[in-house]
Short mmCIF file of C-alpha atoms and ligand atoms in Angstrom, two decimals:
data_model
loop_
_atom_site.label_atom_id
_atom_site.label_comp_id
_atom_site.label_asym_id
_atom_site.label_seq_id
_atom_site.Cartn_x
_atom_site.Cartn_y
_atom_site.Cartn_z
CA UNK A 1 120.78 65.47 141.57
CA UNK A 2 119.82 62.42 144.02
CA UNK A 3 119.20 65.55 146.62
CA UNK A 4 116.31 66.30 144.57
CA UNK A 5 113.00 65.71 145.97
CA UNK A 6 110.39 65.49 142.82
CA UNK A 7 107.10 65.92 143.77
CA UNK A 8 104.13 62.70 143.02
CA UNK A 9 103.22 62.53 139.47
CA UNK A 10 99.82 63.82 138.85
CA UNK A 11 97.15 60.78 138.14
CA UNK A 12 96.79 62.30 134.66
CA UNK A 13 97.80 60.86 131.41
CA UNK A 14 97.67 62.25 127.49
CA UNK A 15 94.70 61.68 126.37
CA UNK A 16 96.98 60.11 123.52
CA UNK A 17 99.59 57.80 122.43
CA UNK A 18 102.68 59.97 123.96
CA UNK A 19 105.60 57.61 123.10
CA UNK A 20 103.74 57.07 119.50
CA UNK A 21 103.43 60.94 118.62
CA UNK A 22 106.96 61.60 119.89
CA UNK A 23 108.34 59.43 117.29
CA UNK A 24 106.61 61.56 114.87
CA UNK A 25 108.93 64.07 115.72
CA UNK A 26 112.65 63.26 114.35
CA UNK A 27 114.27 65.80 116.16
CA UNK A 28 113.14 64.61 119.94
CA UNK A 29 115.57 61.78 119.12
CA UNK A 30 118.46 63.86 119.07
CA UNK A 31 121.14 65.00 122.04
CA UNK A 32 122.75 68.29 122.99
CA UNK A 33 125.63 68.62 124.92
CA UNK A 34 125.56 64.42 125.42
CA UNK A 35 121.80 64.61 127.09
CA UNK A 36 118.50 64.07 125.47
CA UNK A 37 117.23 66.95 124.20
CA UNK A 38 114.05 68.35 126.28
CA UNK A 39 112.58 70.98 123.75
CA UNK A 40 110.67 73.76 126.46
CA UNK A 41 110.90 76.25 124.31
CA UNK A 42 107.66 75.65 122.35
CA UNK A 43 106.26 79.06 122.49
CA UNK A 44 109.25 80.44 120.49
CA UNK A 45 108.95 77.50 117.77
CA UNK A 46 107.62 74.08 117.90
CA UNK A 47 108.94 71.08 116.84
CA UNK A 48 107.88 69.61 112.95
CA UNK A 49 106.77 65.88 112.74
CA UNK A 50 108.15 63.78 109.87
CA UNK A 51 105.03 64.36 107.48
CA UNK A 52 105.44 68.33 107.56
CA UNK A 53 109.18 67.73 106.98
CA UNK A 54 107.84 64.77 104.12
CA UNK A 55 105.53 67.98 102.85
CA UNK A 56 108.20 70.56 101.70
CA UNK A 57 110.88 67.63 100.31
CA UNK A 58 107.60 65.88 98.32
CA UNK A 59 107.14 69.30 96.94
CA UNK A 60 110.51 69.91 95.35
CA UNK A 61 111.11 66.24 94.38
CA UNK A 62 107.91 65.80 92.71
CA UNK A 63 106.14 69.06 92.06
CA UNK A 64 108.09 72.26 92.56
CA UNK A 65 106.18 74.66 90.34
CA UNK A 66 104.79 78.70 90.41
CA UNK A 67 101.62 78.55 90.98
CA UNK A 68 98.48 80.23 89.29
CA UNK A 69 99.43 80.93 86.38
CA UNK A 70 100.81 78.05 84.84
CA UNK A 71 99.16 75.42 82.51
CA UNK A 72 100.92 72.36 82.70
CA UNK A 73 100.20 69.02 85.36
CA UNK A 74 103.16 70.51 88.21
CA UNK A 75 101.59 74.12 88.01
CA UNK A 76 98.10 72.57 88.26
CA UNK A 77 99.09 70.18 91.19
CA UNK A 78 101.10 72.92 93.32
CA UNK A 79 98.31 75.05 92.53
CA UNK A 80 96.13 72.60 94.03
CA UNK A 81 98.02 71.66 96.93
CA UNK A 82 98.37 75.71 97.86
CA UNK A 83 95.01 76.11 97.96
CA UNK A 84 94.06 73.26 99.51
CA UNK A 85 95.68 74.29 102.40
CA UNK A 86 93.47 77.64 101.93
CA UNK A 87 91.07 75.07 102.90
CA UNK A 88 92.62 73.95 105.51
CA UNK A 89 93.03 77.26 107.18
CA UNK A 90 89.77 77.90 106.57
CA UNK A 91 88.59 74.58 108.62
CA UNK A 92 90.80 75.54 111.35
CA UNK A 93 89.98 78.67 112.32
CA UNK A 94 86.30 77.77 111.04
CA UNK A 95 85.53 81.07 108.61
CA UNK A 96 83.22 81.50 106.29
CA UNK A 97 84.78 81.27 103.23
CA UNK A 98 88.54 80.31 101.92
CA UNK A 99 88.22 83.47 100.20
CA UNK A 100 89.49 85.05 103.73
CA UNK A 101 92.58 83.62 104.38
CA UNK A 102 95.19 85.52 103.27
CA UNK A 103 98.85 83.81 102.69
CA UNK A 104 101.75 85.59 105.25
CA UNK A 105 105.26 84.98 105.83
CA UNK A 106 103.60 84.73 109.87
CA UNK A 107 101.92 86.53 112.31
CA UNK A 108 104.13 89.47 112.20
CA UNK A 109 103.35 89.92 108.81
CA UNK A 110 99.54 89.37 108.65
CA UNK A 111 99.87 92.73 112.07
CA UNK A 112 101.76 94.51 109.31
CA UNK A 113 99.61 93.97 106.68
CA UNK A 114 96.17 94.83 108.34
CA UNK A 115 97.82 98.34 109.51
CA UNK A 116 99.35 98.99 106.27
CA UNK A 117 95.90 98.73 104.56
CA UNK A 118 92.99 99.07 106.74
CA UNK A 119 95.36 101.63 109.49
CA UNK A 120 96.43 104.03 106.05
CA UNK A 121 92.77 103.62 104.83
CA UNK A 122 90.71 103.99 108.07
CA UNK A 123 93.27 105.70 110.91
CA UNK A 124 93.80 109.31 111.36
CA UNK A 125 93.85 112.63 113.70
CA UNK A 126 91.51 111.70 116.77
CA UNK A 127 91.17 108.03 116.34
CA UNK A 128 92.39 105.84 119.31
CA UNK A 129 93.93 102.07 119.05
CA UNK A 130 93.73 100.33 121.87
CA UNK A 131 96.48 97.67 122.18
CA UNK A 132 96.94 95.35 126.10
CA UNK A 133 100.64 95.59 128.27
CA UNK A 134 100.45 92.13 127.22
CA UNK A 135 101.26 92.76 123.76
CA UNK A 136 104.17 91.21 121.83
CA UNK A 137 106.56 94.03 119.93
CA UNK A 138 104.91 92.41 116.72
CA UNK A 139 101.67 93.92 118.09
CA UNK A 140 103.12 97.10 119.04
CA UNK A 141 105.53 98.38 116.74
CA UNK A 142 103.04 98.34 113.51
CA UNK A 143 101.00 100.64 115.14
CA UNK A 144 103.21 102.97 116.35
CA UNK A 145 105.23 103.03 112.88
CA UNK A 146 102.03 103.97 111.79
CA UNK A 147 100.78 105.93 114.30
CA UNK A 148 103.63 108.33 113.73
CA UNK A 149 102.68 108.98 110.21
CA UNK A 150 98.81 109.19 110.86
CA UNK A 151 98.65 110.96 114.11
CA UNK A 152 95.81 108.44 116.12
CA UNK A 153 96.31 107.66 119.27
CA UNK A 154 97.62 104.73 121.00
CA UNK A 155 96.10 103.79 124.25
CA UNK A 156 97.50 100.92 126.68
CA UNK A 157 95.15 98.42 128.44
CA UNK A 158 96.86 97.47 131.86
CA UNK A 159 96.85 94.46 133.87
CA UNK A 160 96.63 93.31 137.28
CA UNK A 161 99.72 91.96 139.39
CA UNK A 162 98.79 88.23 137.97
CA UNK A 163 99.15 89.69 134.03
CA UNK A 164 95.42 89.26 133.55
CA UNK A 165 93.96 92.36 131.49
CA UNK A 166 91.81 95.00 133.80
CA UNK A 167 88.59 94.75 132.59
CA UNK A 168 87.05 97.35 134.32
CA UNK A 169 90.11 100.11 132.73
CA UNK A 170 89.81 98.12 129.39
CA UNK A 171 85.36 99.06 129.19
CA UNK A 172 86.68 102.73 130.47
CA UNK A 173 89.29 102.89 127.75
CA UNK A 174 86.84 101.82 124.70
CA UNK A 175 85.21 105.26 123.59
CA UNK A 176 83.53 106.25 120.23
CA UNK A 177 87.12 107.29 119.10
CA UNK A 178 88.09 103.95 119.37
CA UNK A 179 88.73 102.59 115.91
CA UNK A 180 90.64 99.46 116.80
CA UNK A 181 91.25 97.15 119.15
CA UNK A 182 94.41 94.72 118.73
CA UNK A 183 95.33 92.27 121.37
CA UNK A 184 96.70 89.00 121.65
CA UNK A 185 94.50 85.95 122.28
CA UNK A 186 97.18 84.17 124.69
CA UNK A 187 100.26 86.35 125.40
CA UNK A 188 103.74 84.40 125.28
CA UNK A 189 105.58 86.12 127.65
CA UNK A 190 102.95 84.93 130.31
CA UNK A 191 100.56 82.73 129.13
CA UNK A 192 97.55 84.63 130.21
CA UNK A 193 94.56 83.46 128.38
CA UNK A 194 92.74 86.62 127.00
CA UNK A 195 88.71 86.66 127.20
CA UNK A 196 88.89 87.96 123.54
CA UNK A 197 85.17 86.98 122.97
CA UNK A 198 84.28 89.49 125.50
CA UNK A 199 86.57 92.02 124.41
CA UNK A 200 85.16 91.67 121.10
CA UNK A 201 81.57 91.98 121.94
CA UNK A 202 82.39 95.08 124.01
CA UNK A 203 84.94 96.97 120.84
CA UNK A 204 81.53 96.22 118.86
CA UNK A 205 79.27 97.75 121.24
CA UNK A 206 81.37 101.20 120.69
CA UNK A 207 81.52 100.70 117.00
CA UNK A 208 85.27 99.52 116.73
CA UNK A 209 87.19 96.66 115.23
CA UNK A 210 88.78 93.61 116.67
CA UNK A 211 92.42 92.02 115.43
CA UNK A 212 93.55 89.10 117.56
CA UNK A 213 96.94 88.14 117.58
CA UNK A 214 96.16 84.16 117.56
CA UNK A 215 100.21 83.00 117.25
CA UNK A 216 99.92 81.77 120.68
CA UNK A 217 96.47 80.34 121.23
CA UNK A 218 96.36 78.06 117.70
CA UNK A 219 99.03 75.72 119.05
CA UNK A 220 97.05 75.25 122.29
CA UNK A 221 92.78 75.51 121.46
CA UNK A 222 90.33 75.15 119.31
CA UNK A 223 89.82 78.89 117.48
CA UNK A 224 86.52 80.11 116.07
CA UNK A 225 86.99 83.18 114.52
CA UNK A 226 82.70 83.49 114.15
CA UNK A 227 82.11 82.46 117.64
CA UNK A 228 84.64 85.29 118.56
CA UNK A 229 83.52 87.39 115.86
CA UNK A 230 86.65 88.50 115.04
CA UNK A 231 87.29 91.39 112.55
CA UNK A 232 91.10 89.93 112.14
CA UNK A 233 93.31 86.78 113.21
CA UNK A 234 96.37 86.34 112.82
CA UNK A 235 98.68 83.16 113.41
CA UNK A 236 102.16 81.83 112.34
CA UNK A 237 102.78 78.03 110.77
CA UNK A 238 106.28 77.44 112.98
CA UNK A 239 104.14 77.89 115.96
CA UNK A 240 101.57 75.34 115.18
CA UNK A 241 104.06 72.51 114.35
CA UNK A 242 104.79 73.84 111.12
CA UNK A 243 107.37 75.32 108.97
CA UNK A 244 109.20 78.88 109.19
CA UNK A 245 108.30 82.22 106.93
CA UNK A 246 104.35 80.71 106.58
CA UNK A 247 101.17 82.02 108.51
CA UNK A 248 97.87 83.34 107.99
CA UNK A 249 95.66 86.27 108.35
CA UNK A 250 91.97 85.99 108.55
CA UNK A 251 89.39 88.43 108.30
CA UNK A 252 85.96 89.37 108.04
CA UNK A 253 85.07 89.42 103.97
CA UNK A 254 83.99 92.48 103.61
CA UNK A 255 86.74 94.67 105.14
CA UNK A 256 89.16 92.80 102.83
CA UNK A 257 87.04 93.79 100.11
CA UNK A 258 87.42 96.87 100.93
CA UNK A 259 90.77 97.06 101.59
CA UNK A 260 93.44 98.41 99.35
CA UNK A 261 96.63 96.01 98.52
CA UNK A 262 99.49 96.87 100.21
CA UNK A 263 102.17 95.33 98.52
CA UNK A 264 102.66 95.59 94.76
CA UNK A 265 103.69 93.14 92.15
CA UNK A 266 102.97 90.11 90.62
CA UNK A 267 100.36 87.21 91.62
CA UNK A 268 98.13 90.82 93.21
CA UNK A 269 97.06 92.06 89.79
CA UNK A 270 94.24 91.67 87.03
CA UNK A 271 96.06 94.02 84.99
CA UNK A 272 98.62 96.42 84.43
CA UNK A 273 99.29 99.63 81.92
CA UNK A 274 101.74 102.44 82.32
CA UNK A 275 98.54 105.04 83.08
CA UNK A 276 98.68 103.68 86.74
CA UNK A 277 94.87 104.08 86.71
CA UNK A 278 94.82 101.57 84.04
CA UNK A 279 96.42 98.84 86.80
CA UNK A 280 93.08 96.68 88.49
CA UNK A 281 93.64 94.39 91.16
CA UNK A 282 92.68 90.76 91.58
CA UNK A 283 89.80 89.91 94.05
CA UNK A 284 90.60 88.95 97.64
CA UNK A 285 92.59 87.47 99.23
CA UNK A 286 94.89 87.07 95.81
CA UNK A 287 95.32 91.29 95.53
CA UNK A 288 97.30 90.83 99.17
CA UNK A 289 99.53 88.39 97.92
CA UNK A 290 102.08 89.72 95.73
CA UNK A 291 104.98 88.02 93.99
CA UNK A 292 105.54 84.12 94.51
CA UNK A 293 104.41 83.04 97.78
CA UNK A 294 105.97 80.19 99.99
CA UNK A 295 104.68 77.48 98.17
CA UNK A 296 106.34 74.76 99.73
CA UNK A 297 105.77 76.07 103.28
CA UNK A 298 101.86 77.17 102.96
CA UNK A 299 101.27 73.26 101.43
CA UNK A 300 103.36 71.81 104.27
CA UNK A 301 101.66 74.49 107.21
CA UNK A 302 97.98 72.33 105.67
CA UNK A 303 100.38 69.10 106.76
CA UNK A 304 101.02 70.87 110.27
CA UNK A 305 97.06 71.84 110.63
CA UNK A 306 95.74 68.07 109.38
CA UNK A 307 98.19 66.49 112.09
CA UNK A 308 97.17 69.18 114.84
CA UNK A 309 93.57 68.05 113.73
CA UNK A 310 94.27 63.98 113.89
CA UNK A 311 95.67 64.20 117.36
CA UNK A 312 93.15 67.15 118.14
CA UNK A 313 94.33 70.50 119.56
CA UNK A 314 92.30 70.29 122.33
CA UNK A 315 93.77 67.15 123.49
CA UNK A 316 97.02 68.91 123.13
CA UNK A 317 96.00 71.61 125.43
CA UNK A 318 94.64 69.79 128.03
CA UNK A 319 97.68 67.48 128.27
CA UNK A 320 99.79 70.82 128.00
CA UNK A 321 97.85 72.25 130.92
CA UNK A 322 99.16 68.81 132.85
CA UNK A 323 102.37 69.88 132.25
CA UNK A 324 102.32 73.19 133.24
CA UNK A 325 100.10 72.81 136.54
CA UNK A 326 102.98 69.92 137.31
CA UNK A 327 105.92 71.96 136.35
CA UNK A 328 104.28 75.53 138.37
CA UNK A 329 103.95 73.42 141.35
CA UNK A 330 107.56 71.95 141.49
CA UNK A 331 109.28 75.85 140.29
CA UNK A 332 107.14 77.20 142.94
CA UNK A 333 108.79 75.40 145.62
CA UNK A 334 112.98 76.58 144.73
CA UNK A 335 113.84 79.07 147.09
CA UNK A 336 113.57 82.51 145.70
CA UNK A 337 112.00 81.65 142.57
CA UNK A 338 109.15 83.55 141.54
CA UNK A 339 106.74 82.97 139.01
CA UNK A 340 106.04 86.46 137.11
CA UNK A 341 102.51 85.58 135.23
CA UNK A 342 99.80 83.78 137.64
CA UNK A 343 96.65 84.78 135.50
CA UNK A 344 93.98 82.23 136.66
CA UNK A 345 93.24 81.03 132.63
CA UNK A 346 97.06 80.03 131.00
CA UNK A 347 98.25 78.22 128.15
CA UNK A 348 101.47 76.41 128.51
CA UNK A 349 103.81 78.85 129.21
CA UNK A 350 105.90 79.24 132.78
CA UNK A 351 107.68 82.68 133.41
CA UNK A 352 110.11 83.16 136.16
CA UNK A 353 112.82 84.93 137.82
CA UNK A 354 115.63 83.54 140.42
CA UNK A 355 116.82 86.00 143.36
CA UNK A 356 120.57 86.13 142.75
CA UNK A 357 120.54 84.63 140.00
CA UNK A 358 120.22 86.16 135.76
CA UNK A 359 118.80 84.31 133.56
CA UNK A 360 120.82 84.54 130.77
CA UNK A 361 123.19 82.56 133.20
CA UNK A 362 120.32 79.95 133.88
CA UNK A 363 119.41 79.43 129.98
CA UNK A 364 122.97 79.03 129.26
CA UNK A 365 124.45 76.60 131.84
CA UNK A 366 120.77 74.56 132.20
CA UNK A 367 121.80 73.97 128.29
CA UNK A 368 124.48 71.92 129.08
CA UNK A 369 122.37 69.66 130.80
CA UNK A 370 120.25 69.39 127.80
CA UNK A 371 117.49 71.97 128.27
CA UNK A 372 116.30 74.42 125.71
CA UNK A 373 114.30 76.89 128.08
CA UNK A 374 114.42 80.60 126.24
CA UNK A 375 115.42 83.63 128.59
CA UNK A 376 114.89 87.35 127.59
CA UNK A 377 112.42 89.82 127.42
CA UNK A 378 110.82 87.38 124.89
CA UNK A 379 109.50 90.17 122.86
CA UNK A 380 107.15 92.07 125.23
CA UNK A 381 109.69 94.43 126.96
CA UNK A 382 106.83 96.77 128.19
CA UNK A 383 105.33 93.73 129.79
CA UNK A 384 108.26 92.94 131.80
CA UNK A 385 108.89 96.26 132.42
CA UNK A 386 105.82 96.26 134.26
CA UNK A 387 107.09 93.55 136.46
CA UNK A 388 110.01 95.11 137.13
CA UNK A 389 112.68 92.60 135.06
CA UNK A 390 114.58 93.04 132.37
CA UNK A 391 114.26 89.01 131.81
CA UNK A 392 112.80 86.11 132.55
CA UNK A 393 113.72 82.26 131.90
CA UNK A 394 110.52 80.78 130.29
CA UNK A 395 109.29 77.36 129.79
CA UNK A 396 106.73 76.48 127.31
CA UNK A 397 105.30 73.16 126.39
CA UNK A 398 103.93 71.56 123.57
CA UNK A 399 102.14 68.33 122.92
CA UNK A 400 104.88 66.08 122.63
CA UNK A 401 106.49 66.96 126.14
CA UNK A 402 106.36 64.45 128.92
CA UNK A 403 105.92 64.80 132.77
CA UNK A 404 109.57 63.06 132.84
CA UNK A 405 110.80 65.87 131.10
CA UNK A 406 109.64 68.01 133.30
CA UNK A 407 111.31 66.63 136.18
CA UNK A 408 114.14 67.05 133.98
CA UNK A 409 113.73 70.26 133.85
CA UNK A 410 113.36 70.70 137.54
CA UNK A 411 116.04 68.70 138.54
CA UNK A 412 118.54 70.93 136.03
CA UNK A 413 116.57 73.96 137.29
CA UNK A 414 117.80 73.27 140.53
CA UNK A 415 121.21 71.99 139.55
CA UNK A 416 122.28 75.13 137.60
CA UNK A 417 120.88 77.35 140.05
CA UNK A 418 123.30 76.03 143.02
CA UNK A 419 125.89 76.44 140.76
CA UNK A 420 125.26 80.66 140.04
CA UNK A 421 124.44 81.54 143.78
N1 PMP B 1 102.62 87.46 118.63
C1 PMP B 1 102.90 86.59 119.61
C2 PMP B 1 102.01 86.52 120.80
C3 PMP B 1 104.01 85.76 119.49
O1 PMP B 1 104.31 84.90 120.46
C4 PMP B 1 104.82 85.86 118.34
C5 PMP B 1 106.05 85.01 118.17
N2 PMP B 1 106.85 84.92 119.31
C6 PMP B 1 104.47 86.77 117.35
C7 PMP B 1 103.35 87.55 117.54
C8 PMP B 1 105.26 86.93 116.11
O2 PMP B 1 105.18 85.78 115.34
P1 PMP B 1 106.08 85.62 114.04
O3 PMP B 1 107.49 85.92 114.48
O4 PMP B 1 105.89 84.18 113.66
O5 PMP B 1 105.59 86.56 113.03
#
């Protein structure tokens, strides 16, 4: 790899203690294939520090109750715990009132559930969704399952040859048969930064709603669902350094109010006779969370969202930003790579494709040496459709990455691409 020229490090620094918050993490410590581990594949999961992990085994050795319902000190404590991270949620996203965060297994989930209620209760013949190309399936595939059964409409907003939406098509799109507008705050196939505040001011203006698929921007910056005035947001825990099967869904209180449950069971009710007229529902957001929750997960996602909060997520996205810009400018110069995905506001994430080379081949064999990059279609096949691939390798970085991992990267880049030409 000596035949490697790596471009100057960039002047900047994390604005915090990198070695210190990389020891939070057990599993940076580990090696694959006989080479430290360099974790780029952020954007698919991130990595857990030691006091999420602490979070769910604290839980079962100490407190492992159902919570609710019961009457004794574990109850009461899990109870507590759970809903403190309700709390928690709240804080980060900065709503209202806890009262609209809703428990999901993730991001997927919370999609599901808002077109399952509000789409059965508010969708029909004539109406028009409006989803972006940038879309992940998660974002897509609700919508049309639903679609099919309520006959609306589903209209596209395109982008332009850097994967930044078309703002101009996206104000000629909106119409008074728009009824919703759902698109993703940062997209992960690409990493273009969406101007959702805008796009929500202007789906208001013609009377329709705003969801926001969030699963990519809460890793990376600060969210304000008032400032955005978002009708819905949606995020997953495993993305924002917490566990797997836990996310949220926010929205604005009185929709949820108005909203019929959409799953049925226990935890959702107030009560329940045979004469299903006779069954009431509990107030939000309880009525959308049927049957025992993730207990352990939701208490250690508050874990996840107090550590993002101590080190400071914008922090994190400015250092990721170092990353990327010193990562885009090193891909950029390999012969015959191009970047797909050069929107001028991104979030960590670096798309690309090799001439001559697949990159299946290039996730596999840069492996070896080490490298978790994810290759694919990463979810958002019309996307890269669009571009003309069927795949692309992706990088995506999180706060605990370094600059020499980068290089890393790079120099493996480089390595395994010589060896598929
Ligand atoms: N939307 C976006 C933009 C995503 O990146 C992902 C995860 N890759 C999802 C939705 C789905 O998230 P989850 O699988 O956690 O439900």
């Amino acid at each position: 790899m000596s035949d490697i020229a790596i471009d100057a490090r960039p002047a900047a620094q994390a604005p915090f203690d990198l070695k210190a918050l990389r020891a939070e993490f057990p599993i940076l410590a580990r090696e694959v294939h006989g080479k430290p581990l360099v974790y780029l594949d952020n954007a698919a999961t991130s990595q857990t520090p030691s006091r999420v992990i602490d979070a769910l085994s604290d839980y079962y050795a100490r407190y492992n109750a159902n919570i609710h319902r019961g009457l004794h000190t574990l109850a009461d404590e899990a109870t507590a715990a759970f809903e403190g991270t309700r709390a928690r949620v709240q804080a980060f996203l900065n709503a209202e009132d806890s009262r609209q965060i809703v428990f999901t297994r993730g991001t997927t989930e919370a999609i599901n559930l808002v077109a399952q209620s509000w789409g059965r209760q508010n969708l029909g013949p004539g109406d028009e969704v409006l989803i972006s190309m940038l879309e992940h399936h998660s974002n897509i595939v609700p919508w049309q399952l639903l679609a099919s059964d309520l006959g609306f409409v589903i209209k596209v907003i395109p982008v332009d040859e850097r994967g930044a939406l078309d703002l101009r098509a996206y104000r000629e799109l909106l119409s008074e048969r728009t009824k919703l507008v759902a698109v993703n705050h940062v997209s992960n196939a690409l990493g273009t930064i969406n101007p959702v505040k805008e796009l929500s001011r202007l789906a208001h203006q013609q009377g329709a709603l705003i969801l926001v698929d969030g699963a990519q921007a809460a890793p990376h910056q600060a969210i304000d669902v008032q400032d955005l005035d978002a009708d819905f947001y949606a995020f997953s825990g495993h993305k924002v350094y917490g566990p797997t099967g836990v996310g949220a869904l926010y929205g604005k209180r009185a929709l949820l109010d108005a909203m019929p449950p959409w799953q049925g069971g226990g935890e959702m009710i107030r009560t329940v006779s045979f004469e299903p007229s006779g069954t009431t529902f509990a107030e939000t957001p309880h009525k959308f969370e049927a049957g025992t929750p993730a207990i352990a997960e939701v208490i250690a996602l508050g874990e996840a969202l107090a550590w993002v909060d101590g080190v400071g997520v914008e922090a994190i996205g400015q250092w990721e930003s170092v990353l990327l810009e010193h990562a885009t400018r090193q891909v950029c110069a390999i012969d015959g790579l191009k970047v797909i995905g050069t929107a001028p506001h991104k979030a960590g994430v670096l798309s690309f494709v090799v001439e001559g080379a697949h990159a299946q081949d290039i996730g596999l064999l840069i492996d070896q040496l080490g490298v978790a990059i994810r290759t694919g279609h990463h979810c958002a096949q019309p996307l890269l459709h669009h571009f003309g691939v069927e795949a692309t390798c992706r990088a995506s970085f999180a706060a605990y990455n370094t600059l020499e991992e980068v290089d890393t990267f790079v120099a493996a880049l480089h390595r395994v691409i010589k060896m598929v030409r």
